mmCIF file of C-alpha atoms in Angstrom:
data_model
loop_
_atom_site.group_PDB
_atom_site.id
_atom_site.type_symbol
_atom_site.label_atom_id
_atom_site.label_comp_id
_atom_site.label_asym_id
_atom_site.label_seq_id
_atom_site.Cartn_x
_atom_site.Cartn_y
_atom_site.Cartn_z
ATOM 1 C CA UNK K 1 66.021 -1.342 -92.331
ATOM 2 C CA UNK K 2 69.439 -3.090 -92.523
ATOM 3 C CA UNK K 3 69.050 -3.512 -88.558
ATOM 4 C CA UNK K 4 65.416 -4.555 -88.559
ATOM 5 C CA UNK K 5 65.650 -7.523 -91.291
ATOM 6 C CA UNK K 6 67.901 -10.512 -91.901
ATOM 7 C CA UNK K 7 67.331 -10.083 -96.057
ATOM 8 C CA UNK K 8 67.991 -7.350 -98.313
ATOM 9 C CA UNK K 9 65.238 -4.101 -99.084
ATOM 10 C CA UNK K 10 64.778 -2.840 -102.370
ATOM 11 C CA UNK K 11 62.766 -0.011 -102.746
ATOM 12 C CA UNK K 12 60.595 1.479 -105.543
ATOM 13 C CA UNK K 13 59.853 5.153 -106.293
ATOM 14 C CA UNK K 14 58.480 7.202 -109.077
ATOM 15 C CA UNK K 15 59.761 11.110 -109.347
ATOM 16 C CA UNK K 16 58.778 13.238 -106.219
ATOM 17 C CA UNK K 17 56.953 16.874 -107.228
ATOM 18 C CA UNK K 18 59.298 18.914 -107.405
ATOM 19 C CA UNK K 19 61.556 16.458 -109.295
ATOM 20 C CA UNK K 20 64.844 17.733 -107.397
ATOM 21 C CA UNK K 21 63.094 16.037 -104.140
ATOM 22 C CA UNK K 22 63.700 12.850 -105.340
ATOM 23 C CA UNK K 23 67.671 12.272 -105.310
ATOM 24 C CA UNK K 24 66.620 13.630 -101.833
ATOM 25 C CA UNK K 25 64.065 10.819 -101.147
ATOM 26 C CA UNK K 26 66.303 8.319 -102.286
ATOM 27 C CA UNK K 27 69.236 9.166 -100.238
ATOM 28 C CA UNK K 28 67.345 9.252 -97.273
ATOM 29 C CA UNK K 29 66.276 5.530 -98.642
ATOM 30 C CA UNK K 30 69.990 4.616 -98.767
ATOM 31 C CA UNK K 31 70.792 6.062 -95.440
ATOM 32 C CA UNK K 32 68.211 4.148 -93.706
ATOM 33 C CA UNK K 33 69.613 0.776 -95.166
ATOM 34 C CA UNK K 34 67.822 0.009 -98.590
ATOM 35 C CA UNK K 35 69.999 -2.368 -100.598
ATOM 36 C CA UNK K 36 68.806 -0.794 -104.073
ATOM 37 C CA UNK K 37 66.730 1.578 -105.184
ATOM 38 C CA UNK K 38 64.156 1.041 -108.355
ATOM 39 C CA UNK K 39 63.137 4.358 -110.157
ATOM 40 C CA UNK K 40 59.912 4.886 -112.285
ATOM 41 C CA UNK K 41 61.002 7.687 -113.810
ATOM 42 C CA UNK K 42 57.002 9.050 -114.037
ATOM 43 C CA UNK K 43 55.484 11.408 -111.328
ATOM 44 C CA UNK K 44 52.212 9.847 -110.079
ATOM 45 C CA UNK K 45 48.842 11.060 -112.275
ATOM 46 C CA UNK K 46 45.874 10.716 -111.044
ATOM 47 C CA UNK K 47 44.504 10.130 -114.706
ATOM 48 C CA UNK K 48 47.062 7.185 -116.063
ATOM 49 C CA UNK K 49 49.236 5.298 -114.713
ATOM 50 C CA UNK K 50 51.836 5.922 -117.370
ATOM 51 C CA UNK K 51 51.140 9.269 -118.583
ATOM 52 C CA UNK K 52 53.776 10.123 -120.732
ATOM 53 C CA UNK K 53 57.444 9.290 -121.539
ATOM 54 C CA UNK K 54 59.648 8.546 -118.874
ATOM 55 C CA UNK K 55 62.191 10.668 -117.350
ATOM 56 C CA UNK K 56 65.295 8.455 -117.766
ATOM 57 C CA UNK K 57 67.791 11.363 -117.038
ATOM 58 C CA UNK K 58 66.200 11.870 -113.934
ATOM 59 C CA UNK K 59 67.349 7.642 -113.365
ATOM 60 C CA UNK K 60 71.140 8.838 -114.426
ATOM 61 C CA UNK K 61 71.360 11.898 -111.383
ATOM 62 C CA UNK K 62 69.520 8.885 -109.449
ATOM 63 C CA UNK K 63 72.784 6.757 -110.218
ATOM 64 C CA UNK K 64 74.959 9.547 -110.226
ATOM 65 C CA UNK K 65 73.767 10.232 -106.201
ATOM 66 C CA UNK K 66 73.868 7.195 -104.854
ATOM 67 C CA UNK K 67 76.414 4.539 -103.275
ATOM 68 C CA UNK K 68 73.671 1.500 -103.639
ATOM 69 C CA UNK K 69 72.710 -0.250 -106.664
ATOM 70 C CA UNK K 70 70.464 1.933 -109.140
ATOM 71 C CA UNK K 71 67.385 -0.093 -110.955
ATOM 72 C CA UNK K 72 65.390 1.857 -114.323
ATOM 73 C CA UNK K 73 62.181 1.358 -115.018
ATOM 74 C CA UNK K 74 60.037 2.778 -117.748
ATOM 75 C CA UNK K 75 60.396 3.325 -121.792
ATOM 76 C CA UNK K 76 61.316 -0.526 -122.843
ATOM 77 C CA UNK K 77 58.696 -1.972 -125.342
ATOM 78 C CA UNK K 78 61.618 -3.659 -127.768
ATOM 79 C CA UNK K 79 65.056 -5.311 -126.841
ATOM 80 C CA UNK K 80 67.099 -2.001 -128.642
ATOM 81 C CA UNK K 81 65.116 -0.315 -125.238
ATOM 82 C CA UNK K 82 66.799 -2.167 -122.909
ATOM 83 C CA UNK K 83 70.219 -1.456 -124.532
ATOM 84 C CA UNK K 84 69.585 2.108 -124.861
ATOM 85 C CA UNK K 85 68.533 2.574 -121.439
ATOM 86 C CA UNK K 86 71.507 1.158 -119.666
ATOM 87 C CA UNK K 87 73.456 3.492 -121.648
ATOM 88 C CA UNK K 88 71.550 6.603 -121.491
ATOM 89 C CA UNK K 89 71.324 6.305 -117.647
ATOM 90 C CA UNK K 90 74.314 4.417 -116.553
ATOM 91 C CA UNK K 91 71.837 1.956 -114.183
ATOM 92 C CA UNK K 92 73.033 -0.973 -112.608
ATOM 93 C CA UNK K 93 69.720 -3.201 -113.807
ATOM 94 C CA UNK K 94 66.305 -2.570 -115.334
ATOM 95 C CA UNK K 95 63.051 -3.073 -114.256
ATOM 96 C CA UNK K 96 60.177 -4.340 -116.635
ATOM 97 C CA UNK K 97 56.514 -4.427 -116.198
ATOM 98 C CA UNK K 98 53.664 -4.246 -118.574
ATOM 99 C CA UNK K 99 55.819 -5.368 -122.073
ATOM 100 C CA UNK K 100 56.827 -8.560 -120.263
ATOM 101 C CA UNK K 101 52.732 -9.410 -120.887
ATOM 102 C CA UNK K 102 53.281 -9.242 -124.729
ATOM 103 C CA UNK K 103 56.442 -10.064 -124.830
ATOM 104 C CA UNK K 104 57.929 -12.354 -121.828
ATOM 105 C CA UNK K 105 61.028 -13.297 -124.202
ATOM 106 C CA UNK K 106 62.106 -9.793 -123.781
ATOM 107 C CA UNK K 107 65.318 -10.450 -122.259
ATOM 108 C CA UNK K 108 65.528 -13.247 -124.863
ATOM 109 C CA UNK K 109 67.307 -11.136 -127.476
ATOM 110 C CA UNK K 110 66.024 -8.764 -130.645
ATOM 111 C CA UNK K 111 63.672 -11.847 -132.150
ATOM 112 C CA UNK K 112 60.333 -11.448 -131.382
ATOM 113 C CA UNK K 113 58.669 -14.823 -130.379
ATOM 114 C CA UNK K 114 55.745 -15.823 -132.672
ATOM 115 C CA UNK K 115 52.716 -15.106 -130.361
ATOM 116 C CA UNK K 116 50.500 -18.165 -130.994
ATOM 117 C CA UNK K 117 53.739 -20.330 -129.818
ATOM 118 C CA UNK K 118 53.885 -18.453 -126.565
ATOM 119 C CA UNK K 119 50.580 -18.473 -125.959
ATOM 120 C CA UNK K 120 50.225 -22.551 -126.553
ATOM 121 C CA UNK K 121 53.578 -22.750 -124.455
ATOM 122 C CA UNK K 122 51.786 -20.874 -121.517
ATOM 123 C CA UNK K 123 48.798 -22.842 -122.148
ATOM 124 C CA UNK K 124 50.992 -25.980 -121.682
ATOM 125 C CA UNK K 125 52.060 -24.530 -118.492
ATOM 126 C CA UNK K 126 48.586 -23.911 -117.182
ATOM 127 C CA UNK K 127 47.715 -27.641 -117.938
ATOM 128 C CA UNK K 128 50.834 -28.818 -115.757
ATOM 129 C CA UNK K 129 50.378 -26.858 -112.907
ATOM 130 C CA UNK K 130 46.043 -27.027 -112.802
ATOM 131 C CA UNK K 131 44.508 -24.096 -110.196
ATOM 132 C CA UNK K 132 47.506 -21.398 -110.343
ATOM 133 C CA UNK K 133 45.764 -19.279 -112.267
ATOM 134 C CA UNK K 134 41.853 -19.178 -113.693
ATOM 135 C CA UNK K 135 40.677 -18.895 -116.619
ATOM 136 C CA UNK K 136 40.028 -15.067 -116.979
ATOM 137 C CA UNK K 137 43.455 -15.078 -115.512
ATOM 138 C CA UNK K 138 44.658 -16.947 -118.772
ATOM 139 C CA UNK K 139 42.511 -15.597 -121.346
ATOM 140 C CA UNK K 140 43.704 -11.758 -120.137
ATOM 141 C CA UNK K 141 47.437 -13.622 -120.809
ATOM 142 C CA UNK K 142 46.664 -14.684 -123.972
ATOM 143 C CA UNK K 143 45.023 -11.243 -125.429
ATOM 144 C CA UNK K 144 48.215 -9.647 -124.093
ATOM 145 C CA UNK K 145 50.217 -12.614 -125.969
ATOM 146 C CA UNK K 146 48.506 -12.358 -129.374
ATOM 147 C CA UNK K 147 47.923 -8.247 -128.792
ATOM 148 C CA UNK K 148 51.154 -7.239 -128.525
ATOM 149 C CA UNK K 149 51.854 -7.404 -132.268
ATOM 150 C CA UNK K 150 48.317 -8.122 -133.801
ATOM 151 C CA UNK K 151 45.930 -5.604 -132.168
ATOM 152 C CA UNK K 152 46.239 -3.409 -134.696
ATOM 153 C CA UNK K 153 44.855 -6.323 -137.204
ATOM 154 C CA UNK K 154 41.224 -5.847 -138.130
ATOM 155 C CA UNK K 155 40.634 -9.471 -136.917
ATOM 156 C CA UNK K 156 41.171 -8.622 -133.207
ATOM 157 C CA UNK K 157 38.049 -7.623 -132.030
ATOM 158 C CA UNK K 158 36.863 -10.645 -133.427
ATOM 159 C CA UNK K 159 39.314 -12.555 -131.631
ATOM 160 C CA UNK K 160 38.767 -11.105 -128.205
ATOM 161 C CA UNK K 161 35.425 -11.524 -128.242
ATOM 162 C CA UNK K 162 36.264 -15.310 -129.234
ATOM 163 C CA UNK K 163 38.485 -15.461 -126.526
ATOM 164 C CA UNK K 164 36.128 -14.097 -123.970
ATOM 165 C CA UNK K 165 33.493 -16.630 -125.071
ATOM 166 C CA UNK K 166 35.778 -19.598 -124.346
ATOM 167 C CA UNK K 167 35.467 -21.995 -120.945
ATOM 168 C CA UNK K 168 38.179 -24.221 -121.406
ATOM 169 C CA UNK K 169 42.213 -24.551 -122.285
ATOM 170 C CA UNK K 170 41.079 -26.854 -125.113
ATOM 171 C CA UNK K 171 38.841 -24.157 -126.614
ATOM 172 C CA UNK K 172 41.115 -21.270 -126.105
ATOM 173 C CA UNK K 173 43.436 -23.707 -127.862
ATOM 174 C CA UNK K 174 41.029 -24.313 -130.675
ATOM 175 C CA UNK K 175 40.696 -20.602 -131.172
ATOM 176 C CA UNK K 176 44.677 -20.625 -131.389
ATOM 177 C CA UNK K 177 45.480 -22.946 -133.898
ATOM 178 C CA UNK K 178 42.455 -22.763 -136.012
ATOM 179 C CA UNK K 179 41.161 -19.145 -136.111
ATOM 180 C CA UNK K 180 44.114 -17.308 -135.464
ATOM 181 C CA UNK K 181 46.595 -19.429 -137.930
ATOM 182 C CA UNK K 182 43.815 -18.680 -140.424
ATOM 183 C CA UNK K 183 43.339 -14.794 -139.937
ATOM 184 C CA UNK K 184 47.293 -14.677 -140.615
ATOM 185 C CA UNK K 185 46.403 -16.913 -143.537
ATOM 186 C CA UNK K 186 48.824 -19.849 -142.414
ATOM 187 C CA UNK K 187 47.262 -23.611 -142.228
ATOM 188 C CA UNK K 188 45.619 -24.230 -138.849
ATOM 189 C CA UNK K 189 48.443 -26.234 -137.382
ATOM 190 C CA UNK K 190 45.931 -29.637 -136.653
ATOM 191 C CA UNK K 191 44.884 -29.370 -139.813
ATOM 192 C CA UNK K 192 48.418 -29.504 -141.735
ATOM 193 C CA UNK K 193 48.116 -32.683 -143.289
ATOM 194 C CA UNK K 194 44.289 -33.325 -143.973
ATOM 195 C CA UNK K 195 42.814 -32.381 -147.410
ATOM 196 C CA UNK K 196 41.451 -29.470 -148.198
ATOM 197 C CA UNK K 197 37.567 -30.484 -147.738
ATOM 198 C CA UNK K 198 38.480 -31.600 -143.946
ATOM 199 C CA UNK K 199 40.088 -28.510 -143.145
ATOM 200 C CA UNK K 200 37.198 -26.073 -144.044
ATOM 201 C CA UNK K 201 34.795 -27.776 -141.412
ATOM 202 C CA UNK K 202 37.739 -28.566 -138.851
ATOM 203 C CA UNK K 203 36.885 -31.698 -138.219
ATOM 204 C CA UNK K 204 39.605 -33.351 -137.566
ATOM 205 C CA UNK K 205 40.972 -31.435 -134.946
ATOM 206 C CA UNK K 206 41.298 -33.820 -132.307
ATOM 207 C CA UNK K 207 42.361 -31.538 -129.303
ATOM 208 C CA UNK K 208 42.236 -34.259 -126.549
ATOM 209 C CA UNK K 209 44.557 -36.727 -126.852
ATOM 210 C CA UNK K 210 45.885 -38.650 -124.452
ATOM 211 C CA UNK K 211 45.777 -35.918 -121.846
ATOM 212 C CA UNK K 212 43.662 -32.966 -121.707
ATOM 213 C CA UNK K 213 45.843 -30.853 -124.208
ATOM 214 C CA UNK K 214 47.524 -31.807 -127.197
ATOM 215 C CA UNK K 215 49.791 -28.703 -127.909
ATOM 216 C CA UNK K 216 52.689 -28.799 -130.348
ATOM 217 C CA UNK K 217 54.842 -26.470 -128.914
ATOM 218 C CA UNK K 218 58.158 -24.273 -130.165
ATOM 219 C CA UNK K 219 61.798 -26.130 -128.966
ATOM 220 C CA UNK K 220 63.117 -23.256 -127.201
ATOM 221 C CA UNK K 221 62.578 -21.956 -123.399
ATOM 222 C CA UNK K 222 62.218 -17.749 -123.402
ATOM 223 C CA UNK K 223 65.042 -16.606 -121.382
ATOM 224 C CA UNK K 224 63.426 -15.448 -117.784
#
């Protein structure tokens, strides 16, 4: 491979069956010019994707076997994760998939990010860069945004079936600063100034503005 292209090759594996044939597998990777190799420390299911824990020790004979770069991947849900798998297994990086969909502010630091911010920050995204994604794309964001620490709230249903209902950014905004700020009993965000009358029929939730969203958004960009 390091003959054949003019970049670098990662490569990505999840644990051979038997397990010991992987440090095998990867070597041969590394003799045939991959740059790094990424380890899933799962063995393929054909049931789940992710079924069970993963294997980090089998990441740290990974590293301890190999001359090339050694990226983890599996077991982070919270930014403690991250720390404790670079020191469990000794890798050189680590790879992040499915949390980043809750949580892209991951690599942020310990905070979690208030969900309904991220989601109206994406949704300002999606309104400055129009066709990139559609809108199942973007709802299927969103559920992942607001999930990630509310899906266990007995609201949720409620709000994905809300959220499956909408058409637009502006309603999926709507649902955002209205409905959800009031299932976590805070003052729908348009609403924060207008008497208490006004605010039970929503009124005066002008969404359009001068552009087709008018999203007040948190002052900080999430660390990629």
């Amino acid at each position: 491979m390091n003959q054949s292209f003019t970049v670098p090759v990662s490569t990505k594996l999840r644990l051979c069956q038997p397990i010991e044939k992987t440090l095998e597998f990867a070597q041969r990777l590394e003799h045939v010019g991959a740059s790094w190799v990424t380890l899933h420390a799962r063995t393929v299911s054909a049931r789940r994707r992710r079924q069970g824990a993963a294997d980090l020790s089998q990441v740290k004979r990974l590293k301890g076997g190999l001359s090339i770069p050694v990226v983890s991947n599996g077991n982070v849900r919270l930014w403690d994760d991250l720390c404790e798998n670079l020191t469990l297994t000794g890798a050189d990086g680590l790879m992040v998939g499915e949390t980043l969909l809750g949580n892209p502010c991951i690599f942020h630091g310990p905070n979690l990010p208030e969900p309904v911010d991220i989601s109206l920050e994406y949704l300002s995204l999606c309104q400055q860069y129009p066709g990139t994604a559609t809108i199942r794309n973007i709802q299927t964001h969103i559920r992942h945004f607001i999930g990630f620490q509310y899906s266990r709230h007995p609201w949720f249903n409620n709000f994905r079936a809300d959220l499956d209902a909408t058409t637009t950014l502006e309603e999926i905004e709507r649902l955002l600063i209205v409905k959800v700020e009031r299932w976590l009993s805070r003052t729908p965000r348009c609403l924060q100034t207008e008497p208490e009358d006004v605010l039970e029929s929503d009124a005066s939730c002008d969404l359009r503005g001068d552009s087709p969203l008018n999203l007040m958004l948190p002052g900080y960009i999430p660390s990629p």
